[in-house]
């Protein structure tokens, strides 16, 4: 069964206005395919569509405790891995045909699924590529959530003062690919539910815990409490990454710095060891996301 009433009573009011015969476009249904007979949301000016689009703003995400997942890959992973948090799924008719597995899995999970026109999808998000989901924000903030994320962990990525959403998302994706157990965004870093961060994770946001809202001192304390060696990635490190096999074998957490300024002195002083990545060519340094991928994979290999 596919649910077409909204998971949010307020949004249902928006649809009532949209489907009124005297206001907005006339009703239309899908004519063929697996969604045949289902009604198409085709009023980009409706209250529902405006509310969904508004989740691109941080204050709206914080107020309503939900965020957008844009694009087939992210929506697919949300439906597969956190269906209990998926509030609504929106697909264009073309997306239902191209990505039938999203439709099928959303139906099997009894999620609220809505078919939209291309204009409505564009009004909600210009980056959705025909697939969009509204997902409830996970309560992964504060010291208790951090402790839960670190329980039993052997490899953790910690982002300090990360401000670039693309880099933050790429590091979460790299951590997932390297088999890390958790990612921590120290207080003051970018919001992990920001649209560009979510898109850049390519669904990895739903594969491992991402803890936020804890100050650096408290994060380092929790890492040590969990039995993790704290490693700082910095070009001025005393240890060469490729000559530190014995150091990398232990359960560890990597500290990665700001895109422009690197790690602050406070972070470097709190680390158990500072490790540098050798540069063999003429590049001055590596992008922080690239550096994180190299470090995380080095640890994963050493721990294997």
PDB file of C-alpha atoms in Angstrom:
ATOM      1  CA  UNK A   1       0.000   0.000   0.000  1.00  0.00           C
ATOM      2  CA  UNK A   2       1.258   3.482  -0.846  1.00  0.00           C
ATOM      3  CA  UNK A   3       0.225   6.323   1.423  1.00  0.00           C
ATOM      4  CA  UNK A   4      -0.608   9.614  -0.217  1.00  0.00           C
ATOM      5  CA  UNK A   5      -1.868  11.534   2.776  1.00  0.00           C
ATOM      6  CA  UNK A   6       0.930  13.484   4.391  1.00  0.00           C
ATOM      7  CA  UNK A   7       2.796  12.414   7.480  1.00  0.00           C
ATOM      8  CA  UNK A   8       2.287  15.966   8.767  1.00  0.00           C
ATOM      9  CA  UNK A   9      -1.248  17.273   9.460  1.00  0.00           C
ATOM     10  CA  UNK A  10      -0.176  20.816   8.599  1.00  0.00           C
ATOM     11  CA  UNK A  11       1.075  19.658   5.215  1.00  0.00           C
ATOM     12  CA  UNK A  12      -2.208  17.889   4.602  1.00  0.00           C
ATOM     13  CA  UNK A  13      -3.908  21.267   4.853  1.00  0.00           C
ATOM     14  CA  UNK A  14      -1.588  22.464   2.112  1.00  0.00           C
ATOM     15  CA  UNK A  15      -2.750  19.665  -0.176  1.00  0.00           C
ATOM     16  CA  UNK A  16      -6.394  20.433   0.511  1.00  0.00           C
ATOM     17  CA  UNK A  17      -5.859  23.903  -0.877  1.00  0.00           C
ATOM     18  CA  UNK A  18      -3.854  22.536  -3.777  1.00  0.00           C
ATOM     19  CA  UNK A  19      -6.526  20.043  -4.802  1.00  0.00           C
ATOM     20  CA  UNK A  20      -9.420  22.424  -4.531  1.00  0.00           C
ATOM     21  CA  UNK A  21     -11.248  22.653  -7.858  1.00  0.00           C
ATOM     22  CA  UNK A  22     -11.360  26.407  -7.621  1.00  0.00           C
ATOM     23  CA  UNK A  23      -7.678  26.955  -6.870  1.00  0.00           C
ATOM     24  CA  UNK A  24      -4.498  25.791  -8.603  1.00  0.00           C
ATOM     25  CA  UNK A  25      -4.087  23.368 -11.526  1.00  0.00           C
ATOM     26  CA  UNK A  26      -6.667  20.679 -12.278  1.00  0.00           C
ATOM     27  CA  UNK A  27      -6.140  17.204 -10.869  1.00  0.00           C
ATOM     28  CA  UNK A  28      -4.141  14.740 -12.942  1.00  0.00           C
ATOM     29  CA  UNK A  29      -3.268  11.084 -12.429  1.00  0.00           C
ATOM     30  CA  UNK A  30      -0.392   8.935 -13.676  1.00  0.00           C
ATOM     31  CA  UNK A  31      -1.522   7.164 -16.843  1.00  0.00           C
ATOM     32  CA  UNK A  32       0.816   4.154 -16.937  1.00  0.00           C
ATOM     33  CA  UNK A  33       3.567   2.245 -15.129  1.00  0.00           C
ATOM     34  CA  UNK A  34       3.784   1.127 -11.516  1.00  0.00           C
ATOM     35  CA  UNK A  35       2.311   4.423 -10.302  1.00  0.00           C
ATOM     36  CA  UNK A  36      -0.654   4.314 -12.713  1.00  0.00           C
ATOM     37  CA  UNK A  37      -3.808   5.811 -11.265  1.00  0.00           C
ATOM     38  CA  UNK A  38      -2.039   7.783  -8.566  1.00  0.00           C
ATOM     39  CA  UNK A  39      -2.594  11.478  -8.333  1.00  0.00           C
ATOM     40  CA  UNK A  40       0.155  13.909  -9.366  1.00  0.00           C
ATOM     41  CA  UNK A  41       0.996  16.927  -7.207  1.00  0.00           C
ATOM     42  CA  UNK A  42       1.112  19.652  -9.837  1.00  0.00           C
ATOM     43  CA  UNK A  43       0.740  22.985  -8.046  1.00  0.00           C
ATOM     44  CA  UNK A  44       4.223  24.428  -7.321  1.00  0.00           C
ATOM     45  CA  UNK A  45       2.624  27.275  -5.365  1.00  0.00           C
ATOM     46  CA  UNK A  46       0.876  25.104  -2.776  1.00  0.00           C
ATOM     47  CA  UNK A  47       1.495  25.419   0.943  1.00  0.00           C
ATOM     48  CA  UNK A  48       2.974  21.927   1.129  1.00  0.00           C
ATOM     49  CA  UNK A  49       5.543  22.622  -1.566  1.00  0.00           C
ATOM     50  CA  UNK A  50       6.571  25.894   0.070  1.00  0.00           C
ATOM     51  CA  UNK A  51       7.074  24.158   3.405  1.00  0.00           C
ATOM     52  CA  UNK A  52       9.234  21.449   1.870  1.00  0.00           C
ATOM     53  CA  UNK A  53      11.324  24.006  -0.026  1.00  0.00           C
ATOM     54  CA  UNK A  54      11.747  25.980   3.190  1.00  0.00           C
ATOM     55  CA  UNK A  55      13.777  23.137   4.715  1.00  0.00           C
ATOM     56  CA  UNK A  56      16.758  24.405   2.744  1.00  0.00           C
ATOM     57  CA  UNK A  57      16.991  27.032   5.518  1.00  0.00           C
ATOM     58  CA  UNK A  58      18.700  26.101   8.760  1.00  0.00           C
ATOM     59  CA  UNK A  59      16.136  27.805  10.984  1.00  0.00           C
ATOM     60  CA  UNK A  60      13.311  25.799   9.376  1.00  0.00           C
ATOM     61  CA  UNK A  61      15.241  22.541   9.794  1.00  0.00           C
ATOM     62  CA  UNK A  62      15.886  23.333  13.455  1.00  0.00           C
ATOM     63  CA  UNK A  63      12.275  24.326  14.108  1.00  0.00           C
ATOM     64  CA  UNK A  64      10.654  21.325  12.447  1.00  0.00           C
ATOM     65  CA  UNK A  65      13.399  18.760  13.208  1.00  0.00           C
ATOM     66  CA  UNK A  66      13.544  17.512   9.634  1.00  0.00           C
ATOM     67  CA  UNK A  67      15.718  17.998   6.556  1.00  0.00           C
ATOM     68  CA  UNK A  68      15.855  17.396   2.819  1.00  0.00           C
ATOM     69  CA  UNK A  69      17.515  14.508   1.025  1.00  0.00           C
ATOM     70  CA  UNK A  70      18.005  15.403  -2.629  1.00  0.00           C
ATOM     71  CA  UNK A  71      18.763  13.034  -5.489  1.00  0.00           C
ATOM     72  CA  UNK A  72      18.124   9.350  -6.209  1.00  0.00           C
ATOM     73  CA  UNK A  73      21.219   8.045  -4.414  1.00  0.00           C
ATOM     74  CA  UNK A  74      20.511   9.821  -1.147  1.00  0.00           C
ATOM     75  CA  UNK A  75      16.788   9.029  -1.224  1.00  0.00           C
ATOM     76  CA  UNK A  76      17.497   5.359  -1.990  1.00  0.00           C
ATOM     77  CA  UNK A  77      19.860   5.054   0.975  1.00  0.00           C
ATOM     78  CA  UNK A  78      17.475   6.843   3.325  1.00  0.00           C
ATOM     79  CA  UNK A  79      14.613   4.528   2.335  1.00  0.00           C
ATOM     80  CA  UNK A  80      16.832   1.452   2.735  1.00  0.00           C
ATOM     81  CA  UNK A  81      18.662   2.296   5.935  1.00  0.00           C
ATOM     82  CA  UNK A  82      16.477   4.677   7.981  1.00  0.00           C
ATOM     83  CA  UNK A  83      12.891   4.102   6.788  1.00  0.00           C
ATOM     84  CA  UNK A  84      11.605   4.857  10.282  1.00  0.00           C
ATOM     85  CA  UNK A  85      12.871   8.430   9.889  1.00  0.00           C
ATOM     86  CA  UNK A  86      11.607   9.023   6.331  1.00  0.00           C
ATOM     87  CA  UNK A  87       8.514  11.213   6.585  1.00  0.00           C
ATOM     88  CA  UNK A  88       7.737  11.701   2.884  1.00  0.00           C
ATOM     89  CA  UNK A  89       9.161  10.602  -0.462  1.00  0.00           C
ATOM     90  CA  UNK A  90       8.564  12.655  -3.625  1.00  0.00           C
ATOM     91  CA  UNK A  91       9.237  11.273  -7.106  1.00  0.00           C
ATOM     92  CA  UNK A  92       8.512  12.574 -10.578  1.00  0.00           C
ATOM     93  CA  UNK A  93       6.912  10.195 -13.052  1.00  0.00           C
ATOM     94  CA  UNK A  94      10.211   9.919 -14.916  1.00  0.00           C
ATOM     95  CA  UNK A  95      12.050   9.101 -11.676  1.00  0.00           C
ATOM     96  CA  UNK A  96       9.598   6.305 -10.882  1.00  0.00           C
ATOM     97  CA  UNK A  97      10.523   4.708 -14.220  1.00  0.00           C
ATOM     98  CA  UNK A  98      14.293   5.312 -13.924  1.00  0.00           C
ATOM     99  CA  UNK A  99      14.585   4.358 -10.272  1.00  0.00           C
ATOM    100  CA  UNK A 100      11.910   1.721  -9.799  1.00  0.00           C
ATOM    101  CA  UNK A 101      13.760   0.297  -6.795  1.00  0.00           C
ATOM    102  CA  UNK A 102      13.105   3.489  -4.815  1.00  0.00           C
ATOM    103  CA  UNK A 103       9.394   3.258  -5.536  1.00  0.00           C
ATOM    104  CA  UNK A 104       9.293  -0.472  -4.746  1.00  0.00           C
ATOM    105  CA  UNK A 105      11.212  -0.169  -1.482  1.00  0.00           C
ATOM    106  CA  UNK A 106       9.215   2.852  -0.337  1.00  0.00           C
ATOM    107  CA  UNK A 107       5.993   0.962  -1.063  1.00  0.00           C
ATOM    108  CA  UNK A 108       7.264  -2.112   0.800  1.00  0.00           C
ATOM    109  CA  UNK A 109       8.155   0.057   3.798  1.00  0.00           C
ATOM    110  CA  UNK A 110       4.692   1.665   3.695  1.00  0.00           C
ATOM    111  CA  UNK A 111       6.125   5.160   3.443  1.00  0.00           C
ATOM    112  CA  UNK A 112       4.223   8.239   2.383  1.00  0.00           C
ATOM    113  CA  UNK A 113       5.039   8.485  -1.334  1.00  0.00           C
ATOM    114  CA  UNK A 114       3.950  11.336  -3.600  1.00  0.00           C
ATOM    115  CA  UNK A 115       4.167  11.687  -7.377  1.00  0.00           C
ATOM    116  CA  UNK A 116       4.957  15.215  -8.538  1.00  0.00           C
ATOM    117  CA  UNK A 117       5.220  17.135 -11.758  1.00  0.00           C
ATOM    118  CA  UNK A 118       8.649  18.330 -12.874  1.00  0.00           C
ATOM    119  CA  UNK A 119       7.633  21.897 -11.978  1.00  0.00           C
ATOM    120  CA  UNK A 120       6.679  20.929  -8.447  1.00  0.00           C
ATOM    121  CA  UNK A 121       9.940  19.018  -7.961  1.00  0.00           C
ATOM    122  CA  UNK A 122      11.936  22.023  -9.193  1.00  0.00           C
ATOM    123  CA  UNK A 123      10.006  24.277  -6.806  1.00  0.00           C
ATOM    124  CA  UNK A 124      10.955  22.061  -3.871  1.00  0.00           C
ATOM    125  CA  UNK A 125      14.585  21.642  -4.920  1.00  0.00           C
ATOM    126  CA  UNK A 126      16.601  22.498  -8.031  1.00  0.00           C
ATOM    127  CA  UNK A 127      19.039  19.692  -7.130  1.00  0.00           C
ATOM    128  CA  UNK A 128      16.647  16.786  -6.613  1.00  0.00           C
ATOM    129  CA  UNK A 129      17.050  15.103 -10.020  1.00  0.00           C
ATOM    130  CA  UNK A 130      13.491  13.853  -9.719  1.00  0.00           C
ATOM    131  CA  UNK A 131      13.770  12.335  -6.228  1.00  0.00           C
ATOM    132  CA  UNK A 132      13.391  14.027  -2.860  1.00  0.00           C
ATOM    133  CA  UNK A 133      12.741  12.872   0.690  1.00  0.00           C
ATOM    134  CA  UNK A 134      11.920  14.646   3.932  1.00  0.00           C
ATOM    135  CA  UNK A 135      13.708  12.924   6.815  1.00  0.00           C
ATOM    136  CA  UNK A 136      13.412  13.442  10.555  1.00  0.00           C
ATOM    137  CA  UNK A 137      16.570  14.748  12.210  1.00  0.00           C
ATOM    138  CA  UNK A 138      18.259  12.149  14.372  1.00  0.00           C
ATOM    139  CA  UNK A 139      18.851  13.097  17.981  1.00  0.00           C
ATOM    140  CA  UNK A 140      22.638  12.737  17.687  1.00  0.00           C
ATOM    141  CA  UNK A 141      23.747  15.814  19.599  1.00  0.00           C
ATOM    142  CA  UNK A 142      25.397  16.222  22.975  1.00  0.00           C
ATOM    143  CA  UNK A 143      27.661  14.151  25.167  1.00  0.00           C
ATOM    144  CA  UNK A 144      25.331  11.172  25.568  1.00  0.00           C
ATOM    145  CA  UNK A 145      24.896  10.796  21.814  1.00  0.00           C
ATOM    146  CA  UNK A 146      28.659  11.093  21.367  1.00  0.00           C
ATOM    147  CA  UNK A 147      29.326   8.390  23.952  1.00  0.00           C
ATOM    148  CA  UNK A 148      26.838   6.088  22.226  1.00  0.00           C
ATOM    149  CA  UNK A 149      28.478   6.704  18.840  1.00  0.00           C
ATOM    150  CA  UNK A 150      31.930   5.889  20.258  1.00  0.00           C
ATOM    151  CA  UNK A 151      30.902   2.721  22.070  1.00  0.00           C
ATOM    152  CA  UNK A 152      33.076  -0.070  20.669  1.00  0.00           C
ATOM    153  CA  UNK A 153      34.521   2.169  17.925  1.00  0.00           C
ATOM    154  CA  UNK A 154      37.934   1.460  16.410  1.00  0.00           C
ATOM    155  CA  UNK A 155      38.090   4.232  13.776  1.00  0.00           C
ATOM    156  CA  UNK A 156      36.523   7.694  14.035  1.00  0.00           C
ATOM    157  CA  UNK A 157      36.774  10.891  11.981  1.00  0.00           C
ATOM    158  CA  UNK A 158      36.536  14.189  13.881  1.00  0.00           C
ATOM    159  CA  UNK A 159      35.949  17.448  12.008  1.00  0.00           C
ATOM    160  CA  UNK A 160      37.074  20.564  13.878  1.00  0.00           C
ATOM    161  CA  UNK A 161      35.745  23.910  12.655  1.00  0.00           C
ATOM    162  CA  UNK A 162      34.707  22.410   9.300  1.00  0.00           C
ATOM    163  CA  UNK A 163      32.845  25.094   7.379  1.00  0.00           C
ATOM    164  CA  UNK A 164      32.755  23.918   3.763  1.00  0.00           C
ATOM    165  CA  UNK A 165      29.671  21.717   3.270  1.00  0.00           C
ATOM    166  CA  UNK A 166      31.133  19.890   0.271  1.00  0.00           C
ATOM    167  CA  UNK A 167      34.252  18.909   2.206  1.00  0.00           C
ATOM    168  CA  UNK A 168      32.253  17.874   5.269  1.00  0.00           C
ATOM    169  CA  UNK A 169      30.021  15.653   3.165  1.00  0.00           C
ATOM    170  CA  UNK A 170      32.998  14.180   1.320  1.00  0.00           C
ATOM    171  CA  UNK A 171      34.715  13.309   4.621  1.00  0.00           C
ATOM    172  CA  UNK A 172      31.571  11.583   5.913  1.00  0.00           C
ATOM    173  CA  UNK A 173      31.479   9.606   2.651  1.00  0.00           C
ATOM    174  CA  UNK A 174      35.185   8.725   2.909  1.00  0.00           C
ATOM    175  CA  UNK A 175      34.767   7.651   6.529  1.00  0.00           C
ATOM    176  CA  UNK A 176      31.904   5.384   5.532  1.00  0.00           C
ATOM    177  CA  UNK A 177      33.915   3.907   2.647  1.00  0.00           C
ATOM    178  CA  UNK A 178      36.919   3.263   4.912  1.00  0.00           C
ATOM    179  CA  UNK A 179      34.750   1.426   7.413  1.00  0.00           C
ATOM    180  CA  UNK A 180      34.889   4.063  10.145  1.00  0.00           C
ATOM    181  CA  UNK A 181      32.511   3.603  13.041  1.00  0.00           C
ATOM    182  CA  UNK A 182      31.473   7.231  13.500  1.00  0.00           C
ATOM    183  CA  UNK A 183      32.007  10.828  12.443  1.00  0.00           C
ATOM    184  CA  UNK A 184      32.040  13.722  14.910  1.00  0.00           C
ATOM    185  CA  UNK A 185      31.495  17.343  13.931  1.00  0.00           C
ATOM    186  CA  UNK A 186      32.867  19.481  16.739  1.00  0.00           C
ATOM    187  CA  UNK A 187      30.663  22.367  17.866  1.00  0.00           C
ATOM    188  CA  UNK A 188      31.006  25.275  15.444  1.00  0.00           C
ATOM    189  CA  UNK A 189      31.247  23.069  12.369  1.00  0.00           C
ATOM    190  CA  UNK A 190      28.796  23.103   9.469  1.00  0.00           C
ATOM    191  CA  UNK A 191      25.305  21.666   9.986  1.00  0.00           C
ATOM    192  CA  UNK A 192      25.396  18.035   8.722  1.00  0.00           C
ATOM    193  CA  UNK A 193      21.762  18.325   7.576  1.00  0.00           C
ATOM    194  CA  UNK A 194      22.503  21.281   5.256  1.00  0.00           C
ATOM    195  CA  UNK A 195      21.470  20.330   1.703  1.00  0.00           C
ATOM    196  CA  UNK A 196      24.968  20.426   0.201  1.00  0.00           C
ATOM    197  CA  UNK A 197      26.416  18.336   3.030  1.00  0.00           C
ATOM    198  CA  UNK A 198      23.676  15.743   2.612  1.00  0.00           C
ATOM    199  CA  UNK A 199      24.150  15.605  -1.170  1.00  0.00           C
ATOM    200  CA  UNK A 200      27.924  15.309  -0.801  1.00  0.00           C
ATOM    201  CA  UNK A 201      27.607  12.283   1.479  1.00  0.00           C
ATOM    202  CA  UNK A 202      25.816  10.382  -1.342  1.00  0.00           C
ATOM    203  CA  UNK A 203      23.782   8.490   1.237  1.00  0.00           C
ATOM    204  CA  UNK A 204      26.633   7.756   3.666  1.00  0.00           C
ATOM    205  CA  UNK A 205      24.946  10.031   6.202  1.00  0.00           C
ATOM    206  CA  UNK A 206      22.554   7.119   6.824  1.00  0.00           C
ATOM    207  CA  UNK A 207      25.238   4.442   7.199  1.00  0.00           C
ATOM    208  CA  UNK A 208      27.078   5.508  10.361  1.00  0.00           C
ATOM    209  CA  UNK A 209      26.523   7.755  13.389  1.00  0.00           C
ATOM    210  CA  UNK A 210      27.292  11.456  12.872  1.00  0.00           C
ATOM    211  CA  UNK A 211      27.510  13.172  16.258  1.00  0.00           C
ATOM    212  CA  UNK A 212      27.402  16.959  16.709  1.00  0.00           C
ATOM    213  CA  UNK A 213      27.142  19.700  19.285  1.00  0.00           C
ATOM    214  CA  UNK A 214      30.091  18.892  21.580  1.00  0.00           C
ATOM    215  CA  UNK A 215      33.069  21.171  22.263  1.00  0.00           C
ATOM    216  CA  UNK A 216      36.566  20.027  21.289  1.00  0.00           C
ATOM    217  CA  UNK A 217      37.807  19.436  24.850  1.00  0.00           C
ATOM    218  CA  UNK A 218      34.796  17.270  25.607  1.00  0.00           C
ATOM    219  CA  UNK A 219      35.181  15.369  22.325  1.00  0.00           C
ATOM    220  CA  UNK A 220      38.840  14.563  23.053  1.00  0.00           C
ATOM    221  CA  UNK A 221      37.926  13.497  26.570  1.00  0.00           C
ATOM    222  CA  UNK A 222      35.220  11.182  25.235  1.00  0.00           C
ATOM    223  CA  UNK A 223      37.634   9.723  22.674  1.00  0.00           C
ATOM    224  CA  UNK A 224      40.157   8.887  25.384  1.00  0.00           C
ATOM    225  CA  UNK A 225      37.411   7.503  27.596  1.00  0.00           C
ATOM    226  CA  UNK A 226      36.443   5.193  24.725  1.00  0.00           C
ATOM    227  CA  UNK A 227      40.039   3.939  24.517  1.00  0.00           C
ATOM    228  CA  UNK A 228      40.897   5.672  21.246  1.00  0.00           C
ATOM    229  CA  UNK A 229      44.278   7.125  20.373  1.00  0.00           C
ATOM    230  CA  UNK A 230      43.802  10.689  19.133  1.00  0.00           C
ATOM    231  CA  UNK A 231      45.742  11.445  15.948  1.00  0.00           C
ATOM    232  CA  UNK A 232      45.960  14.898  14.388  1.00  0.00           C
ATOM    233  CA  UNK A 233      46.471  15.219  10.638  1.00  0.00           C
ATOM    234  CA  UNK A 234      48.836  18.126  10.038  1.00  0.00           C
ATOM    235  CA  UNK A 235      51.671  18.898   7.636  1.00  0.00           C
ATOM    236  CA  UNK A 236      53.977  19.697  10.562  1.00  0.00           C
ATOM    237  CA  UNK A 237      53.555  16.263  12.128  1.00  0.00           C
ATOM    238  CA  UNK A 238      56.344  14.333  13.823  1.00  0.00           C
ATOM    239  CA  UNK A 239      55.196  11.069  12.243  1.00  0.00           C
ATOM    240  CA  UNK A 240      55.085  10.199   8.541  1.00  0.00           C
ATOM    241  CA  UNK A 241      51.753   8.523   7.759  1.00  0.00           C
ATOM    242  CA  UNK A 242      53.394   5.812   5.680  1.00  0.00           C
ATOM    243  CA  UNK A 243      55.974   5.017   8.355  1.00  0.00           C
ATOM    244  CA  UNK A 244      53.577   4.865  11.292  1.00  0.00           C
ATOM    245  CA  UNK A 245      52.109   1.384  10.904  1.00  0.00           C
ATOM    246  CA  UNK A 246      52.418   0.518  14.593  1.00  0.00           C
ATOM    247  CA  UNK A 247      50.744   3.814  15.558  1.00  0.00           C
ATOM    248  CA  UNK A 248      47.847   3.234  13.177  1.00  0.00           C
ATOM    249  CA  UNK A 249      47.155  -0.317  14.342  1.00  0.00           C
ATOM    250  CA  UNK A 250      45.537   0.880  17.564  1.00  0.00           C
ATOM    251  CA  UNK A 251      41.882   1.991  17.711  1.00  0.00           C
ATOM    252  CA  UNK A 252      42.092   5.667  16.839  1.00  0.00           C
ATOM    253  CA  UNK A 253      40.308   8.906  16.038  1.00  0.00           C
ATOM    254  CA  UNK A 254      41.603  11.366  13.445  1.00  0.00           C
ATOM    255  CA  UNK A 255      41.293  15.114  13.973  1.00  0.00           C
ATOM    256  CA  UNK A 256      40.883  17.073  10.708  1.00  0.00           C
ATOM    257  CA  UNK A 257      41.088  20.850  10.583  1.00  0.00           C
ATOM    258  CA  UNK A 258      39.438  23.781   8.913  1.00  0.00           C
ATOM    259  CA  UNK A 259      39.751  23.963   5.131  1.00  0.00           C
ATOM    260  CA  UNK A 260      41.769  27.189   5.164  1.00  0.00           C
ATOM    261  CA  UNK A 261      43.428  27.312   8.596  1.00  0.00           C
ATOM    262  CA  UNK A 262      44.044  23.668   9.387  1.00  0.00           C
ATOM    263  CA  UNK A 263      43.982  22.418  12.948  1.00  0.00           C
ATOM    264  CA  UNK A 264      44.108  25.009  15.742  1.00  0.00           C
ATOM    265  CA  UNK A 265      46.932  24.852  18.304  1.00  0.00           C
ATOM    266  CA  UNK A 266      44.402  23.654  20.874  1.00  0.00           C
ATOM    267  CA  UNK A 267      43.631  20.552  18.810  1.00  0.00           C
ATOM    268  CA  UNK A 268      47.285  19.819  18.088  1.00  0.00           C
ATOM    269  CA  UNK A 269      48.139  20.038  21.790  1.00  0.00           C
ATOM    270  CA  UNK A 270      45.361  17.620  22.733  1.00  0.00           C
ATOM    271  CA  UNK A 271      46.378  14.947  20.209  1.00  0.00           C
ATOM    272  CA  UNK A 272      48.418  11.909  21.237  1.00  0.00           C
ATOM    273  CA  UNK A 273      50.401  12.169  17.985  1.00  0.00           C
ATOM    274  CA  UNK A 274      50.565  14.555  15.032  1.00  0.00           C
ATOM    275  CA  UNK A 275      50.867  12.782  11.686  1.00  0.00           C
ATOM    276  CA  UNK A 276      51.730  14.264   8.291  1.00  0.00           C
ATOM    277  CA  UNK A 277      50.992  12.972   4.804  1.00  0.00           C
ATOM    278  CA  UNK A 278      54.098  13.108   2.599  1.00  0.00           C
ATOM    279  CA  UNK A 279      53.762  15.189  -0.570  1.00  0.00           C
ATOM    280  CA  UNK A 280      55.806  13.714  -3.419  1.00  0.00           C
ATOM    281  CA  UNK A 281      54.827  16.161  -6.143  1.00  0.00           C
ATOM    282  CA  UNK A 282      54.745  19.944  -6.351  1.00  0.00           C
ATOM    283  CA  UNK A 283      51.372  20.485  -4.673  1.00  0.00           C
ATOM    284  CA  UNK A 284      51.609  22.584  -1.531  1.00  0.00           C
ATOM    285  CA  UNK A 285      49.141  20.378   0.320  1.00  0.00           C
ATOM    286  CA  UNK A 286      46.075  18.178  -0.006  1.00  0.00           C
ATOM    287  CA  UNK A 287      42.466  19.273   0.207  1.00  0.00           C
ATOM    288  CA  UNK A 288      41.154  18.335   3.670  1.00  0.00           C
ATOM    289  CA  UNK A 289      38.692  15.804   2.256  1.00  0.00           C
ATOM    290  CA  UNK A 290      41.438  14.122   0.227  1.00  0.00           C
ATOM    291  CA  UNK A 291      43.737  14.127   3.256  1.00  0.00           C
ATOM    292  CA  UNK A 292      41.001  12.591   5.398  1.00  0.00           C
ATOM    293  CA  UNK A 293      40.455   9.801   2.877  1.00  0.00           C
ATOM    294  CA  UNK A 294      44.172   8.967   2.806  1.00  0.00           C
ATOM    295  CA  UNK A 295      44.460   8.933   6.609  1.00  0.00           C
ATOM    296  CA  UNK A 296      41.313   6.910   7.185  1.00  0.00           C
ATOM    297  CA  UNK A 297      42.270   4.295   4.620  1.00  0.00           C
ATOM    298  CA  UNK A 298      45.769   4.053   6.095  1.00  0.00           C
ATOM    299  CA  UNK A 299      44.255   3.319   9.502  1.00  0.00           C
ATOM    300  CA  UNK A 300      41.730   0.874   8.038  1.00  0.00           C
ATOM    301  CA  UNK A 301      44.548  -1.026   6.313  1.00  0.00           C
ATOM    302  CA  UNK A 302      46.695  -1.104   9.438  1.00  0.00           C
ATOM    303  CA  UNK A 303      43.791  -2.327  11.554  1.00  0.00           C
ATOM    304  CA  UNK A 304      42.710  -5.023   9.094  1.00  0.00           C
TER     305      UNK A 304
END
